[in-house]
Amino acid sequence: MIPVFTREFLGILRAPRSIWALLAAALAFSSLVLARWPAGDLVDLSGSGSRGAFLVFASALLGGVLLLVPAFPATSIVRERNKGTLLLLLNSPLTGRAIYSGKFLGVLAFAGLMLCTTLPAAAAVYAMGGVDPLRQIGLLYAVLAVVAILATTIGLLVSTRAASPDAAVRITYGLVFAVAFLTLAPHALTKGTNGIYALISQWLRRLSPLPVVMHLVGQGGSVGGGILEKDSGVWQFLVAGLGLSAVLAVATMLQLNHLLFDRSRDQGKITDDQSTLVRWFRRLVYLVDPQRRKSGIPVFLNPVMVKEFRTRRFGRFHWLLRLAAVCAVVSLLMTLAATNGTMDWGVETIGGLLVILQIALVVLLTPSLSAGLISSEREGGGWNLLRSTTLSGWRIASGKLTSVAWTMLLVLAATLPGYLVMTWIKPTMWNQVVLALISVLLAVAMTLAVSAAVGAFHSRTASATVTVYVVLMLMYLGPLVVWAFRDDPFGRPLVERALLITPLGAALSVIGMPGFAQYQLLPAAWWVAGITCIVALVVFAIQVWRLLKPE
Amino acid sequence: MNAPAENVLDIRNLSKKFGDFTALDNLNLSLRRGQILGFIGPNGAGKTTTIKILVGAMRPTSGSATIAGADCVRDARRIKRLVGFMPDTFGAYDNMRVREYLDFFGAAFGIPRRARTKRIDEVLETTGSGWMQDRYVEALSHGMRQRVGVARTLLHDPEMLILDEPANGLDPQARIEMRDLLLKLAGMGKTLIVTSHILPELSRICDVVAIITQGKLRAFGTLEQIMRDLRQRRTFEIQLCAPERVETVASAVREALEPGERDSVKAHPHESLVRFDTARSDTELSVILAALVGRGLDVAQFREIPKDLEDAFLSVTRREVPAA
Ligand SMILES: Nc1ncnc2c1ncn2[C@@H]1O[C@H](COP(=O)(O)OP(=O)(O)O)[C@@H](O)[C@H]1O
Ligand SMILES: [Mg+2]
């Protein structure tokens, strides 16, 4: 176990990205606290200023752990398997358990190091007064440690199963965010009801660190004993998180053996060679059969674009159709729920939820498609082949970008029925819907351009994907965090400026989502998005040109 | 076929530096249409660097190279049409079948769809890989990949094929098949540049061989010419009865040889042997032998070591290794 641990830990430390992560964490947290430091010499005894600082500190820490930690375990095993060193480890006297613990502790040691860089900031928050060192700050770190453990076990499990490092990164981030945020959704829907669903959703909610951290922050005034009382959820979260981690860890250890290498290659079965019956059956099931022999790429299409669709698992038509169908159904259901009055949401709230659904799709899907546009070619050796063809840099760049743009437009088009029903219920909303849709389109363009540009500077798809997700989460969730604290620490001008960063705020405000309606964001938000988009595209084009030119 | 005797490839004083390190040092080469050039040298000799310059993926520090009159730096687009390039890595794409893979590269070269379909059938046929057209590229074995790689370079019907280590890592059977494939391509009138770090691997089918080590061209010509040059410098062994006088014999031989040949004299006390390379004739050698015997040194045997291809390669590549 010791050799695996040292190698893992040192390996992480040697990577430039970890140094950046550490530096960024230390810098961000010290500047955060400095910015909130009381202006006068007097310590504010009521503690409201420091509570604000603690709130910002805690949410930033949670965000930092959720964004940075999963990247390391996610690539850890799959990269070793693909490079062949995992086979060497398995052939050594080390057991699966020892390999697992070594990797697990290596990643955790790094996470611990990162948390340590934030301790000075925590001390500063404490020095401002009004925050309990043990029951608030101490428990906050305990909660964060469990979040890190959970993220690590999820990442390692995904890493043993995934086919490539970048797939592992995507799936791990998806799961970690699902555990952190999606677990809250059922509870939000069943709140106030009784029965088995309410109970299950109550339990699911325990897995999310979000309510726990909010609770710790909110308890500033009554240090008395409120935190440890039964329904604060802190202990339940710690127990549930550690329990789930243990289950995941055991599941992963059981898989760490030679069977990982016992996978058969795809023999390339093709529908065209099968009987008519099978062919018709497959046509009915898939509509567009993925295993049918493709016809050649038509001359009027950019071959790079077609190639991008064909090489993506989810770029194949049958998957796009499924995705579009799911989006259409969800958007319709949401709107119908509003018309039936089963939930007393206004049309504006439904509109807001539709916007959030669309933007969430954009932010989650776009990077997985566009972060690796260039790096996957460089990684797989395709870049040298592309360079040796007569394709111009312009065709390569535009083919790649349009392949993502079409996919996203298709997915978004599928969510349009929801808006149609909405304007049918309340025809006066037509204008707002158009403005919101323009904002969403701008969000697509900006997200695509930014993730392509940021990803193009990486030679590995896994690290490109991580960086792009971190950048986008900061861009999209950052303003929302500021918005969430619009009354207490932050004032209206700051919130308004923060919401300008992404078109999400503009879309929500024009559709009239409660809480956003009061901000005037258009047309400034469009200008910001448009300029960001253009700058990112130029950067992307320059990087493509640089990579194509002779060394 | 216009003027078969003209040079398709002309490399003049080509040099490439990476910082202080000289990867290619004043390379001069030329090749005629329809010939196969074996570009041979140990790992790190500068073969891939040369090739990358030829296909326009790298800029030379100085010197020039032209392919069929097109300058490798300035006429990048024409070079791409003239050359089919297979790098030493395959470049697989996920979820793509062999046929789709070839279709993509055909389309990238702007071949219209009809002609492309026909062309793909032809190159699959030529490389004998038709049976794997529905396989997924990432699931191909190494030998299958090399065939698909060659098929890909043939798509746009280039005049010249540049293949980087096509036989590397292939089993003996697949290596023979690769050799046959290369001969077939030469038979179709293509000019071929094929690199290898093993001389015997491909040299027998090459019209000309260039041996390169540490960025310098060591030998260039037909295989017979190179072998003849090498044979002029023969290797001899003097077998003694006992190990004690090995050093004495070695220094006596050293004194008798030209200054340039003295470094090659090696004493091997364990085997009671002295080995040396020389270009001297048999008569001159008999004088040396007589002198040794005359000094009472107990020579048991005096013999010439016959050289095969591999020795030739080793002796060339070893010769100018700078002293550590
Ligand atoms: N981009 C580069 N930067 C620095 N050194 C390089 C670069 N590419 C190759 N080299 C060095 O140049 C030498 C020749 O490399 P290469 O042409 O790849 O050799 P080979 O004959 O094995 O193909 C090697 O010593 C290699 O380390
Ligand atoms: Mg090489």
Short mmCIF file of C-alpha atoms in Angstrom, two decimals, chain A residues 194-494:
data_model
loop_
_atom_site.label_atom_id
_atom_site.label_comp_id
_atom_site.label_asym_id
_atom_site.label_seq_id
_atom_site.Cartn_x
_atom_site.Cartn_y
_atom_site.Cartn_z
CA ASN A 194 -46.44 11.79 3.81
CA GLY A 195 -45.90 8.28 2.59
CA ILE A 196 -43.17 6.12 1.20
CA TYR A 197 -41.97 8.59 -1.46
CA ALA A 198 -41.63 11.34 1.08
CA LEU A 199 -39.61 9.04 3.29
CA ILE A 200 -37.30 7.94 0.51
CA SER A 201 -36.76 11.49 -0.65
CA GLN A 202 -36.09 12.50 2.95
CA TRP A 203 -33.30 9.93 3.02
CA LEU A 204 -31.93 10.89 -0.36
CA ARG A 205 -31.71 14.46 0.81
CA ARG A 206 -29.37 13.34 3.59
CA LEU A 207 -26.69 12.62 0.97
CA SER A 208 -26.48 16.21 -0.17
CA PRO A 209 -23.96 18.40 1.67
CA LEU A 210 -25.79 21.52 0.56
CA PRO A 211 -28.49 21.79 3.27
CA VAL A 212 -25.93 20.79 5.90
CA VAL A 213 -23.49 23.54 4.97
CA MET A 214 -26.31 26.08 4.76
CA HIS A 215 -27.45 24.95 8.17
CA LEU A 216 -23.98 25.35 9.70
CA VAL A 217 -23.73 28.84 8.27
CA GLY A 218 -27.19 29.90 9.35
CA GLN A 219 -26.71 28.86 12.97
CA GLY A 220 -24.38 31.77 13.74
CA GLY A 221 -26.67 33.42 16.26
CA SER A 222 -27.75 30.45 18.35
CA VAL A 223 -24.50 28.68 19.08
CA GLY A 224 -26.39 27.08 21.96
CA GLY A 225 -26.97 23.58 20.69
CA GLY A 226 -29.10 23.94 17.62
CA ILE A 227 -26.45 22.45 15.37
CA LEU A 228 -26.33 19.11 17.05
CA GLU A 229 -30.01 18.77 17.45
CA LYS A 230 -31.62 15.85 15.72
CA ASP A 231 -32.90 17.35 12.55
CA SER A 232 -30.01 19.61 11.69
CA GLY A 233 -28.89 16.76 9.45
CA VAL A 234 -25.16 17.15 10.15
CA TRP A 235 -24.68 13.78 11.78
CA GLN A 236 -27.03 12.08 9.37
CA PHE A 237 -25.01 13.48 6.51
CA LEU A 238 -21.71 12.36 8.01
CA VAL A 239 -23.04 8.84 8.60
CA ALA A 240 -24.81 8.54 5.25
CA GLY A 241 -21.80 9.90 3.36
CA LEU A 242 -19.32 7.59 5.04
CA GLY A 243 -21.68 4.63 4.66
CA LEU A 244 -22.12 5.19 0.94
CA SER A 245 -18.36 5.66 0.57
CA ALA A 246 -17.69 2.36 2.31
CA VAL A 247 -20.09 0.54 0.00
CA LEU A 248 -18.49 2.12 -3.06
CA ALA A 249 -15.00 1.33 -1.78
CA VAL A 250 -15.81 -2.35 -1.26
CA ALA A 251 -17.44 -2.53 -4.69
CA THR A 252 -14.32 -1.05 -6.27
CA MET A 253 -11.88 -3.29 -4.40
CA LEU A 254 -13.76 -6.37 -5.55
CA GLN A 255 -13.25 -5.25 -9.13
CA LEU A 256 -9.55 -4.56 -8.88
CA ASN A 257 -8.32 -7.85 -10.31
CA HIS A 258 -7.27 -9.35 -13.58
CA LEU A 259 -10.83 -9.60 -14.82
CA LEU A 260 -10.56 -5.90 -15.61
CA PHE A 261 -8.46 -6.92 -18.58
CA ASP A 262 -10.75 -9.67 -19.74
CA ARG A 263 -12.90 -7.79 -22.19
CA SER A 264 -13.54 -8.97 -25.68
CA ARG A 265 -12.99 -6.69 -28.63
CA ASP A 266 -15.96 -5.64 -30.65
CA GLN A 267 -16.02 -7.90 -33.67
CA GLY A 268 -17.78 -5.29 -35.78
CA LYS A 269 -21.09 -7.03 -36.35
CA ILE A 270 -23.10 -5.24 -38.97
CA THR A 271 -26.82 -5.29 -39.65
CA ASP A 272 -26.42 -5.43 -43.42
CA ASP A 273 -25.10 -8.98 -43.11
CA GLN A 274 -28.06 -10.20 -41.08
CA SER A 275 -31.44 -11.59 -42.06
CA THR A 276 -34.26 -9.38 -43.32
CA LEU A 277 -36.24 -10.07 -40.15
CA VAL A 278 -33.45 -8.84 -37.89
CA ARG A 279 -32.98 -5.83 -40.12
CA TRP A 280 -36.65 -4.83 -39.88
CA PHE A 281 -36.73 -5.44 -36.17
CA ARG A 282 -33.71 -3.24 -35.59
CA ARG A 283 -35.17 -0.54 -37.81
CA LEU A 284 -38.32 -0.49 -35.66
CA VAL A 285 -36.39 -0.39 -32.38
CA TYR A 286 -33.77 2.17 -33.34
CA LEU A 287 -35.47 4.14 -36.14
CA VAL A 288 -31.94 4.84 -37.29
CA ASP A 289 -29.96 1.65 -36.91
CA PRO A 290 -26.51 2.38 -35.48
CA GLN A 291 -25.08 -0.82 -36.91
CA ARG A 292 -26.08 -0.28 -40.47
CA ARG A 293 -23.31 0.31 -43.00
CA LYS A 294 -22.99 4.07 -43.48
CA SER A 295 -23.00 5.65 -46.87
CA GLY A 296 -20.10 7.89 -47.80
CA ILE A 297 -19.84 11.47 -46.58
CA PRO A 298 -21.59 13.77 -49.09
CA VAL A 299 -19.30 16.39 -50.64
CA PHE A 300 -21.45 19.30 -49.55
CA LEU A 301 -20.94 18.45 -45.86
CA ASN A 302 -17.80 19.24 -43.94
CA PRO A 303 -16.14 15.84 -43.46
CA VAL A 304 -14.75 16.88 -40.07
CA MET A 305 -18.26 17.59 -38.83
CA VAL A 306 -19.59 14.23 -40.01
CA LYS A 307 -16.59 12.51 -38.46
CA GLU A 308 -17.26 14.21 -35.14
CA PHE A 309 -20.81 12.87 -35.11
CA ARG A 310 -19.71 9.39 -36.08
CA THR A 311 -16.93 9.06 -33.53
CA ARG A 312 -19.10 10.10 -30.61
CA ARG A 313 -21.03 7.37 -28.92
CA PHE A 314 -23.88 9.82 -28.33
CA GLY A 315 -23.37 11.49 -31.67
CA ARG A 316 -24.93 8.56 -33.47
CA PHE A 317 -28.41 9.40 -34.62
CA HIS A 318 -30.30 6.90 -32.53
CA TRP A 319 -28.87 8.49 -29.39
CA LEU A 320 -29.62 12.01 -30.50
CA LEU A 321 -33.21 10.94 -31.17
CA ARG A 322 -33.51 9.44 -27.71
CA LEU A 323 -32.05 12.51 -26.06
CA ALA A 324 -34.36 14.80 -28.00
CA ALA A 325 -37.36 12.63 -27.08
CA VAL A 326 -36.51 12.76 -23.37
CA CYS A 327 -36.08 16.55 -23.49
CA ALA A 328 -39.40 17.00 -25.30
CA VAL A 329 -41.25 14.81 -22.81
CA VAL A 330 -39.75 16.52 -19.77
CA SER A 331 -40.49 20.02 -21.04
CA LEU A 332 -44.07 19.07 -21.92
CA LEU A 333 -44.64 17.40 -18.57
CA MET A 334 -43.40 20.46 -16.74
CA THR A 335 -45.72 22.73 -18.63
CA LEU A 336 -48.67 20.38 -18.26
CA ALA A 337 -48.05 20.17 -14.54
CA ALA A 338 -48.45 23.91 -14.44
CA THR A 339 -51.70 23.96 -16.44
CA ASN A 340 -53.35 21.28 -14.34
CA GLY A 341 -52.57 23.24 -11.27
CA THR A 342 -51.28 20.13 -9.48
CA MET A 343 -48.53 22.36 -8.18
CA ASP A 344 -49.41 25.93 -7.64
CA TRP A 345 -46.60 27.31 -9.73
CA GLY A 346 -47.18 30.29 -11.92
CA VAL A 347 -46.47 30.23 -15.63
CA GLU A 348 -43.41 32.38 -14.92
CA THR A 349 -41.97 29.80 -12.57
CA ILE A 350 -42.51 27.09 -15.17
CA GLY A 351 -40.86 29.31 -17.74
CA GLY A 352 -37.96 29.83 -15.36
CA LEU A 353 -37.64 26.11 -14.77
CA LEU A 354 -37.65 25.49 -18.53
CA VAL A 355 -34.87 28.02 -18.90
CA ILE A 356 -32.92 26.36 -16.10
CA LEU A 357 -33.45 22.94 -17.68
CA GLN A 358 -32.16 24.22 -20.99
CA ILE A 359 -29.15 25.97 -19.52
CA ALA A 360 -28.34 22.93 -17.37
CA LEU A 361 -28.40 20.79 -20.52
CA VAL A 362 -26.17 23.30 -22.26
CA VAL A 363 -23.67 23.53 -19.42
CA LEU A 364 -23.51 19.78 -18.83
CA LEU A 365 -23.53 18.55 -22.44
CA THR A 366 -21.53 21.17 -24.28
CA PRO A 367 -18.20 20.65 -22.48
CA SER A 368 -18.40 16.89 -22.84
CA LEU A 369 -18.69 17.45 -26.58
CA SER A 370 -16.40 20.39 -27.12
CA ALA A 371 -13.69 20.33 -24.45
CA GLY A 372 -11.92 17.50 -26.24
CA LEU A 373 -12.39 18.67 -29.81
CA ILE A 374 -8.68 19.26 -30.28
CA SER A 375 -7.09 17.35 -27.41
CA SER A 376 -8.69 14.02 -28.34
CA GLU A 377 -7.13 14.30 -31.80
CA ARG A 378 -3.73 15.08 -30.33
CA GLU A 379 -4.03 12.27 -27.83
CA GLY A 380 -5.07 9.63 -30.34
CA GLY A 381 -2.61 10.60 -33.08
CA GLY A 382 -5.39 11.84 -35.35
CA TRP A 383 -4.01 15.37 -35.38
CA ASN A 384 -0.95 14.40 -37.40
CA LEU A 385 -3.19 12.65 -39.90
CA LEU A 386 -5.49 15.66 -40.20
CA ARG A 387 -2.45 17.84 -40.77
CA SER A 388 -1.31 15.65 -43.60
CA THR A 389 -4.63 15.99 -45.44
CA THR A 390 -5.53 18.96 -47.60
CA LEU A 391 -8.16 20.17 -45.12
CA SER A 392 -7.63 23.80 -44.18
CA GLY A 393 -7.50 24.92 -40.57
CA TRP A 394 -10.71 26.81 -41.17
CA ARG A 395 -12.55 23.65 -42.30
CA ILE A 396 -11.21 21.66 -39.36
CA ALA A 397 -12.17 24.31 -36.80
CA SER A 398 -15.58 25.05 -38.28
CA GLY A 399 -16.41 21.37 -38.77
CA LYS A 400 -15.66 20.66 -35.17
CA LEU A 401 -17.58 23.64 -33.81
CA THR A 402 -20.63 23.06 -36.00
CA SER A 403 -20.84 19.41 -34.98
CA VAL A 404 -21.36 20.52 -31.38
CA ALA A 405 -23.61 23.43 -32.33
CA TRP A 406 -26.01 21.20 -34.30
CA THR A 407 -26.24 18.70 -31.47
CA MET A 408 -27.04 21.38 -28.94
CA LEU A 409 -29.57 23.05 -31.23
CA LEU A 410 -31.32 19.74 -31.77
CA VAL A 411 -31.52 19.12 -28.02
CA LEU A 412 -32.77 22.64 -27.37
CA ALA A 413 -35.31 22.43 -30.20
CA ALA A 414 -36.73 19.42 -28.43
CA THR A 415 -37.50 21.52 -25.37
CA LEU A 416 -39.47 24.06 -27.41
CA PRO A 417 -42.88 22.33 -27.11
CA GLY A 418 -42.91 23.36 -23.46
CA TYR A 419 -42.65 27.03 -24.45
CA LEU A 420 -45.33 26.60 -27.08
CA VAL A 421 -47.79 25.27 -24.51
CA MET A 422 -46.79 28.13 -22.25
CA THR A 423 -47.55 30.84 -24.81
CA TRP A 424 -50.76 29.04 -25.64
CA ILE A 425 -51.84 29.34 -21.98
CA LYS A 426 -50.70 32.92 -21.68
CA PRO A 427 -50.30 34.47 -25.15
CA THR A 428 -49.01 37.73 -23.70
CA MET A 429 -45.76 35.97 -22.83
CA TRP A 430 -44.75 35.56 -26.47
CA ASN A 431 -42.32 38.46 -26.38
CA GLN A 432 -40.68 37.32 -23.18
CA VAL A 433 -40.28 33.79 -24.55
CA VAL A 434 -38.56 35.10 -27.66
CA LEU A 435 -36.16 37.20 -25.58
CA ALA A 436 -35.46 34.26 -23.27
CA LEU A 437 -34.79 31.95 -26.21
CA ILE A 438 -32.36 34.44 -27.72
CA SER A 439 -30.56 34.50 -24.37
CA VAL A 440 -30.44 30.70 -24.28
CA LEU A 441 -29.05 30.63 -27.83
CA LEU A 442 -26.38 33.09 -26.79
CA ALA A 443 -25.64 30.85 -23.82
CA VAL A 444 -25.10 27.95 -26.22
CA ALA A 445 -22.77 29.98 -28.40
CA MET A 446 -20.81 31.32 -25.46
CA THR A 447 -20.52 27.97 -23.69
CA LEU A 448 -19.44 26.26 -26.88
CA ALA A 449 -16.86 28.90 -27.72
CA VAL A 450 -15.44 29.10 -24.22
CA SER A 451 -15.16 25.34 -23.74
CA ALA A 452 -13.64 24.83 -27.18
CA ALA A 453 -11.11 27.59 -26.55
CA VAL A 454 -10.15 26.49 -23.04
CA GLY A 455 -10.01 22.83 -24.08
CA ALA A 456 -7.77 23.56 -27.06
CA PHE A 457 -4.89 24.46 -24.76
CA HIS A 458 -4.72 20.95 -23.32
CA SER A 459 -3.07 17.94 -24.85
CA ARG A 460 -5.11 15.53 -22.75
CA THR A 461 -8.87 15.30 -22.99
CA ALA A 462 -9.32 14.41 -19.33
CA SER A 463 -7.61 17.54 -18.07
CA ALA A 464 -9.30 19.61 -20.78
CA THR A 465 -12.68 18.35 -19.59
CA VAL A 466 -11.92 19.09 -15.94
CA THR A 467 -10.69 22.62 -16.64
CA VAL A 468 -13.64 23.40 -18.86
CA TYR A 469 -16.16 22.14 -16.29
CA VAL A 470 -14.51 24.18 -13.55
CA VAL A 471 -14.50 27.32 -15.69
CA LEU A 472 -18.13 26.86 -16.71
CA MET A 473 -19.34 26.05 -13.21
CA LEU A 474 -17.68 29.22 -11.97
CA MET A 475 -19.26 31.17 -14.80
CA TYR A 476 -22.76 29.81 -14.30
CA LEU A 477 -23.00 28.90 -10.61
CA GLY A 478 -20.92 31.82 -9.33
CA PRO A 479 -23.51 34.45 -10.24
CA LEU A 480 -26.25 32.24 -8.80
CA VAL A 481 -24.40 32.00 -5.49
CA VAL A 482 -24.10 35.78 -5.42
CA TRP A 483 -27.80 36.00 -6.28
CA ALA A 484 -28.70 33.56 -3.50
CA PHE A 485 -27.22 35.98 -0.97
CA ARG A 486 -28.79 39.04 -2.61
CA ASP A 487 -30.24 40.36 0.62
CA ASP A 488 -27.67 39.69 3.30
CA PRO A 489 -24.10 40.39 2.32
CA PHE A 490 -24.52 41.57 -1.27
CA GLY A 491 -26.44 44.52 -2.55
CA ARG A 492 -28.45 44.92 -5.73
CA PRO A 493 -25.70 46.53 -7.88
CA LEU A 494 -23.29 43.66 -7.23
#
